[in-house]
Amino acid sequence: MSELVLIGATALLASGLTLFSGFGLGTLLMPVFALFFPVPVAIAATAVVHLANNLFKLALLARLADWRVVLRFGGPAALAAVAGASTLALIDQMPAIARWSLGGAEFAVTPVKAVIGLLIVGFALFELSPASDRLAFRDRWMPLGGVLSGYFGGLSGNQGALRSAFLIKSGLGRDGFVATSAVCAAIVDVVRLSVYGAGLLAIGFGASGVPAATVVVACLCAFAGAWGGRRLLTKVTLRGVRLTVATMMLAIGSGLIAGVL
């Protein structure tokens, strides 16, 4: 019962928050699953909740998306996600570059997470600086942003922060940013899970995997969080969304660099 409560509460809160930021549900939820289940099993369960929640957000927000940006950003992201997912096995074999422990817990800093974390922190610091107000990623940069986001999404699942860094500067309004980000996230999720999802799901939902009821509860709580966030969307400003994005990027990027996430 304790695992249902903790996993459900995390899914609810993270989904509501990530509706505005465009990323973070998987990053926040996977460690909670890992408290109760082996890491490969936790990854599989998180992938299912992440995809289901993105599809739910798609149903809520698709009509508000800028489909021109979806095509220019989401198309290259989908293709790059295939490349990233295909190289996952190779990169995953690289040894950790540092290890440390705290309170009996062991943490490892891997090359791929360190690189992604540094990129995310760099974008976050720039977003928080006054100079960021003068920067906009115009149409010609959208395919590059899609490639970077899709590739790292396929490689490690950490696509959202890079996606948000580009889309928040693309000239989209508040509703357009949230909706377009949700559409692009769903596209990359479907592509990357089609590449490595079958084996992952077999691990996660075999005899020793996560009970289906736990995943269903997590999905329902994530849906409730997204629905609640949608109701609050009219009460926030684009500046508030930008600050939320930058703060979460800084926290998650630092966590990846340190090996905590």
Tab-separated table of C-alpha atoms in Angstrom:
chain	number	residue	atom	x	y	z
A	1	MET	CA	0.000	0.000	0.000
A	2	SER	CA	2.844	2.426	0.805
A	3	GLU	CA	4.244	2.057	-2.696
A	4	LEU	CA	0.843	2.861	-4.236
A	5	VAL	CA	0.514	6.033	-2.159
A	6	LEU	CA	4.045	7.300	-2.820
A	7	ILE	CA	4.069	6.440	-6.532
A	8	GLY	CA	0.575	7.876	-7.043
A	9	ALA	CA	1.361	11.099	-5.173
A	10	THR	CA	4.584	11.593	-7.145
A	11	ALA	CA	2.812	11.008	-10.453
A	12	LEU	CA	0.054	13.464	-9.510
A	13	LEU	CA	2.368	16.289	-8.422
A	14	ALA	CA	4.990	15.764	-11.129
A	15	SER	CA	2.413	15.619	-13.916
A	16	GLY	CA	0.785	18.862	-12.795
A	17	LEU	CA	4.140	20.628	-12.582
A	18	THR	CA	5.501	19.234	-15.833
A	19	LEU	CA	2.458	20.394	-17.785
A	20	PHE	CA	3.980	23.884	-17.474
A	21	SER	CA	7.653	22.962	-17.807
A	22	GLY	CA	7.192	20.385	-20.581
A	23	PHE	CA	9.466	17.827	-18.885
A	24	GLY	CA	10.323	16.111	-15.625
A	25	LEU	CA	7.676	13.428	-15.026
A	26	GLY	CA	9.944	10.533	-16.002
A	27	THR	CA	12.941	11.989	-14.198
A	28	LEU	CA	11.005	12.428	-10.961
A	29	LEU	CA	8.911	9.253	-11.116
A	30	MET	CA	11.560	6.678	-12.050
A	31	PRO	CA	13.562	7.002	-8.790
A	32	VAL	CA	10.348	6.484	-6.798
A	33	PHE	CA	9.543	3.294	-8.726
A	34	ALA	CA	13.165	2.248	-8.105
A	35	LEU	CA	12.600	2.427	-4.349
A	36	PHE	CA	10.316	-0.607	-4.618
A	37	PHE	CA	11.434	-2.433	-7.789
A	38	PRO	CA	14.707	-3.216	-9.643
A	39	VAL	CA	15.947	-0.369	-11.861
A	40	PRO	CA	15.154	-2.047	-15.253
A	41	VAL	CA	11.639	-2.735	-13.982
A	42	ALA	CA	11.309	0.858	-12.755
A	43	ILE	CA	12.391	2.187	-16.161
A	44	ALA	CA	9.787	0.054	-17.915
A	45	ALA	CA	6.964	1.139	-15.613
A	46	THR	CA	7.970	4.799	-15.888
A	47	ALA	CA	8.034	4.560	-19.688
A	48	VAL	CA	4.440	3.343	-19.741
A	49	VAL	CA	3.220	6.110	-17.416
A	50	HIS	CA	5.205	8.738	-19.346
A	51	LEU	CA	3.733	7.730	-22.704
A	52	ALA	CA	0.193	7.395	-21.362
A	53	ASN	CA	0.405	10.832	-19.754
A	54	ASN	CA	1.742	12.432	-22.930
A	55	LEU	CA	-1.114	10.922	-24.928
A	56	PHE	CA	-3.575	12.239	-22.345
A	57	LYS	CA	-2.022	15.729	-22.562
A	58	LEU	CA	-2.264	15.411	-26.331
A	59	ALA	CA	-6.021	14.878	-26.046
A	60	LEU	CA	-6.308	17.925	-23.769
A	61	LEU	CA	-4.062	20.306	-25.693
A	62	ALA	CA	-3.587	19.194	-29.312
A	63	ARG	CA	-5.889	21.881	-30.712
A	64	LEU	CA	-3.671	24.576	-29.143
A	65	ALA	CA	-0.424	23.273	-30.658
A	66	ASP	CA	1.487	25.108	-33.374
A	67	TRP	CA	1.630	22.333	-35.976
A	68	ARG	CA	4.160	24.220	-38.081
A	69	VAL	CA	6.610	24.043	-35.175
A	70	VAL	CA	5.614	20.428	-34.509
A	71	LEU	CA	6.571	19.560	-38.086
A	72	ARG	CA	9.880	21.441	-38.040
A	73	PHE	CA	10.864	20.347	-34.524
A	74	GLY	CA	9.029	17.072	-33.930
A	75	GLY	CA	9.886	15.535	-37.319
A	76	PRO	CA	13.683	15.759	-36.885
A	77	ALA	CA	13.265	14.787	-33.206
A	78	ALA	CA	11.512	11.547	-34.189
A	79	LEU	CA	14.253	10.597	-36.665
A	80	ALA	CA	17.015	11.472	-34.187
A	81	ALA	CA	15.273	9.449	-31.460
A	82	VAL	CA	15.748	6.322	-33.571
A	83	ALA	CA	19.488	7.013	-33.754
A	84	GLY	CA	19.712	7.754	-30.052
A	85	ALA	CA	17.806	4.627	-29.022
A	86	SER	CA	19.884	2.510	-31.395
A	87	THR	CA	23.155	3.652	-29.795
A	88	LEU	CA	21.892	3.274	-26.228
A	89	ALA	CA	23.416	-0.170	-25.782
A	90	LEU	CA	26.872	1.049	-26.875
A	91	ILE	CA	26.926	4.142	-24.692
A	92	ASP	CA	25.489	2.247	-21.749
A	93	GLN	CA	28.595	0.038	-21.653
A	94	MET	CA	30.913	2.974	-21.008
A	95	PRO	CA	32.282	2.927	-17.453
A	96	ALA	CA	31.309	5.535	-14.890
A	97	ILE	CA	33.698	8.470	-14.682
A	98	ALA	CA	33.121	8.953	-10.941
A	99	ARG	CA	31.414	7.267	-8.007
A	100	TRP	CA	30.397	8.581	-4.609
A	101	SER	CA	28.183	7.631	-1.691
A	102	LEU	CA	25.969	9.390	0.822
A	103	GLY	CA	24.082	7.865	3.708
A	104	GLY	CA	24.766	4.364	2.467
A	105	ALA	CA	23.488	5.086	-1.056
A	106	GLU	CA	25.865	4.708	-4.014
A	107	PHE	CA	25.825	7.116	-6.966
A	108	ALA	CA	27.612	6.870	-10.312
A	109	VAL	CA	28.363	9.674	-12.769
A	110	THR	CA	28.153	8.278	-16.306
A	111	PRO	CA	29.501	10.022	-19.434
A	112	VAL	CA	26.121	10.326	-21.149
A	113	LYS	CA	24.381	11.809	-18.103
A	114	ALA	CA	27.271	14.202	-17.473
A	115	VAL	CA	27.109	15.522	-21.047
A	116	ILE	CA	23.328	15.909	-20.990
A	117	GLY	CA	23.453	17.508	-17.546
A	118	LEU	CA	26.040	20.079	-18.619
A	119	LEU	CA	23.953	21.015	-21.671
A	120	ILE	CA	20.816	21.383	-19.554
A	121	VAL	CA	22.548	23.480	-16.872
A	122	GLY	CA	24.053	25.710	-19.562
A	123	PHE	CA	20.626	26.350	-21.107
A	124	ALA	CA	19.113	26.941	-17.643
A	125	LEU	CA	21.732	29.510	-16.597
A	126	PHE	CA	21.297	31.354	-19.862
A	127	GLU	CA	17.502	31.327	-19.488
A	128	LEU	CA	17.863	32.929	-16.038
A	129	SER	CA	20.229	35.625	-17.324
A	130	PRO	CA	19.013	39.039	-18.605
A	131	ALA	CA	20.581	38.311	-22.000
A	132	SER	CA	18.058	35.539	-22.623
A	133	ASP	CA	15.251	38.061	-23.089
A	134	ARG	CA	16.889	39.185	-26.334
A	135	LEU	CA	17.323	35.678	-27.762
A	136	ALA	CA	14.830	33.785	-29.892
A	137	PHE	CA	15.304	30.515	-31.757
A	138	ARG	CA	13.714	31.191	-35.116
A	139	ASP	CA	12.458	28.669	-37.637
A	140	ARG	CA	15.885	27.809	-39.012
A	141	TRP	CA	16.997	26.529	-35.573
A	142	MET	CA	13.971	24.313	-34.963
A	143	PRO	CA	15.314	21.251	-36.845
A	144	LEU	CA	18.611	21.453	-34.912
A	145	GLY	CA	16.725	21.665	-31.615
A	146	GLY	CA	14.622	18.684	-32.653
A	147	VAL	CA	17.710	16.625	-33.508
A	148	LEU	CA	19.403	17.383	-30.171
A	149	SER	CA	16.273	16.755	-28.110
A	150	GLY	CA	15.279	13.610	-30.011
A	151	TYR	CA	18.744	12.081	-29.978
A	152	PHE	CA	19.271	12.518	-26.241
A	153	GLY	CA	15.681	11.442	-25.644
A	154	GLY	CA	16.291	8.192	-27.480
A	155	LEU	CA	19.650	7.732	-25.798
A	156	SER	CA	18.644	8.280	-22.175
A	157	GLY	CA	15.035	9.441	-21.999
A	158	ASN	CA	16.169	12.949	-20.965
A	159	GLN	CA	14.725	14.879	-23.882
A	160	GLY	CA	12.369	17.345	-22.245
A	161	ALA	CA	14.756	19.963	-20.921
A	162	LEU	CA	16.486	20.426	-24.277
A	163	ARG	CA	13.111	20.506	-26.033
A	164	SER	CA	11.821	23.183	-23.666
A	165	ALA	CA	15.004	25.241	-24.023
A	166	PHE	CA	14.327	25.619	-27.755
A	167	LEU	CA	10.532	25.861	-27.742
A	168	ILE	CA	10.389	28.458	-24.964
A	169	LYS	CA	12.427	30.741	-27.261
A	170	SER	CA	10.532	29.980	-30.465
A	171	GLY	CA	8.008	32.793	-30.144
A	172	LEU	CA	5.162	30.552	-28.988
A	173	GLY	CA	2.665	31.922	-26.492
A	174	ARG	CA	1.975	30.260	-23.151
A	175	ASP	CA	-0.709	27.863	-24.420
A	176	GLY	CA	1.168	27.201	-27.652
A	177	PHE	CA	4.367	26.308	-25.809
A	178	VAL	CA	2.657	23.864	-23.438
A	179	ALA	CA	0.595	22.212	-26.189
A	180	THR	CA	3.384	22.023	-28.787
A	181	SER	CA	5.776	20.583	-26.216
A	182	ALA	CA	3.217	17.899	-25.324
A	183	VAL	CA	2.759	16.904	-28.974
A	184	CYS	CA	6.514	16.687	-29.634
A	185	ALA	CA	7.040	14.692	-26.431
A	186	ALA	CA	4.402	12.155	-27.434
A	187	ILE	CA	5.967	11.729	-30.880
A	188	VAL	CA	9.436	11.023	-29.464
A	189	ASP	CA	8.019	8.696	-26.799
A	190	VAL	CA	6.254	6.570	-29.389
A	191	VAL	CA	9.369	6.375	-31.576
A	192	ARG	CA	11.871	5.551	-28.833
A	193	LEU	CA	9.635	2.956	-27.214
A	194	SER	CA	9.107	1.297	-30.589
A	195	VAL	CA	12.895	0.861	-30.856
A	196	TYR	CA	13.678	-0.489	-27.417
A	197	GLY	CA	10.304	-0.763	-25.772
A	198	ALA	CA	9.463	-4.407	-26.432
A	199	GLY	CA	12.426	-5.790	-24.515
A	200	LEU	CA	12.048	-3.173	-21.810
A	201	LEU	CA	8.387	-3.970	-21.261
A	202	ALA	CA	9.127	-7.702	-21.186
A	203	ILE	CA	11.548	-7.037	-18.310
A	204	GLY	CA	9.228	-4.692	-16.496
A	205	PHE	CA	6.041	-6.713	-16.690
A	206	GLY	CA	7.288	-10.267	-16.418
A	207	ALA	CA	6.815	-12.506	-13.409
A	208	SER	CA	8.958	-10.250	-11.175
A	209	GLY	CA	7.804	-6.956	-12.638
A	210	VAL	CA	5.578	-4.128	-11.429
A	211	PRO	CA	1.972	-5.151	-10.649
A	212	ALA	CA	-0.398	-3.825	-13.299
A	213	ALA	CA	-2.511	-2.148	-10.614
A	214	THR	CA	0.461	-0.003	-9.554
A	215	VAL	CA	1.022	1.223	-13.099
A	216	VAL	CA	-2.700	1.902	-13.577
A	217	VAL	CA	-2.788	3.961	-10.353
A	218	ALA	CA	0.288	5.929	-11.485
A	219	CYS	CA	-1.302	6.612	-14.882
A	220	LEU	CA	-4.595	7.752	-13.352
A	221	CYS	CA	-2.796	10.043	-10.913
A	222	ALA	CA	-0.700	11.481	-13.749
A	223	PHE	CA	-3.903	12.115	-15.737
A	224	ALA	CA	-5.415	13.914	-12.734
A	225	GLY	CA	-2.279	16.046	-12.390
A	226	ALA	CA	-2.346	16.998	-16.077
A	227	TRP	CA	-6.062	17.807	-15.911
A	228	GLY	CA	-5.548	19.971	-12.838
A	229	GLY	CA	-2.608	21.716	-14.460
A	230	ARG	CA	-4.708	22.401	-17.554
A	231	ARG	CA	-7.313	24.106	-15.369
A	232	LEU	CA	-4.599	26.323	-13.840
A	233	LEU	CA	-2.957	27.169	-17.168
A	234	THR	CA	-5.055	30.310	-17.649
A	235	LYS	CA	-3.825	31.657	-14.307
A	236	VAL	CA	-0.099	31.645	-15.080
A	237	THR	CA	1.985	33.921	-17.292
A	238	LEU	CA	4.552	33.015	-19.930
A	239	ARG	CA	7.204	34.545	-17.659
A	240	GLY	CA	6.106	32.202	-14.884
A	241	VAL	CA	6.331	29.241	-17.248
A	242	ARG	CA	9.846	30.319	-18.324
A	243	LEU	CA	11.037	30.590	-14.720
A	244	THR	CA	9.557	27.162	-13.939
A	245	VAL	CA	11.331	25.674	-16.953
A	246	ALA	CA	14.680	27.252	-16.053
A	247	THR	CA	14.492	26.237	-12.386
A	248	MET	CA	13.622	22.629	-13.205
A	249	MET	CA	16.312	22.492	-15.887
A	250	LEU	CA	18.909	23.674	-13.360
A	251	ALA	CA	17.805	21.138	-10.742
A	252	ILE	CA	17.569	18.188	-13.122
A	253	GLY	CA	20.784	19.044	-14.971
A	254	SER	CA	22.678	19.262	-11.685
A	255	GLY	CA	21.201	15.950	-10.593
A	256	LEU	CA	22.318	14.251	-13.795
A	257	ILE	CA	25.857	15.637	-13.503
A	258	ALA	CA	26.074	14.442	-9.907
A	259	GLY	CA	24.741	10.999	-10.774
A	260	VAL	CA	21.735	11.369	-8.456
A	261	LEU	CA	19.182	11.046	-11.279
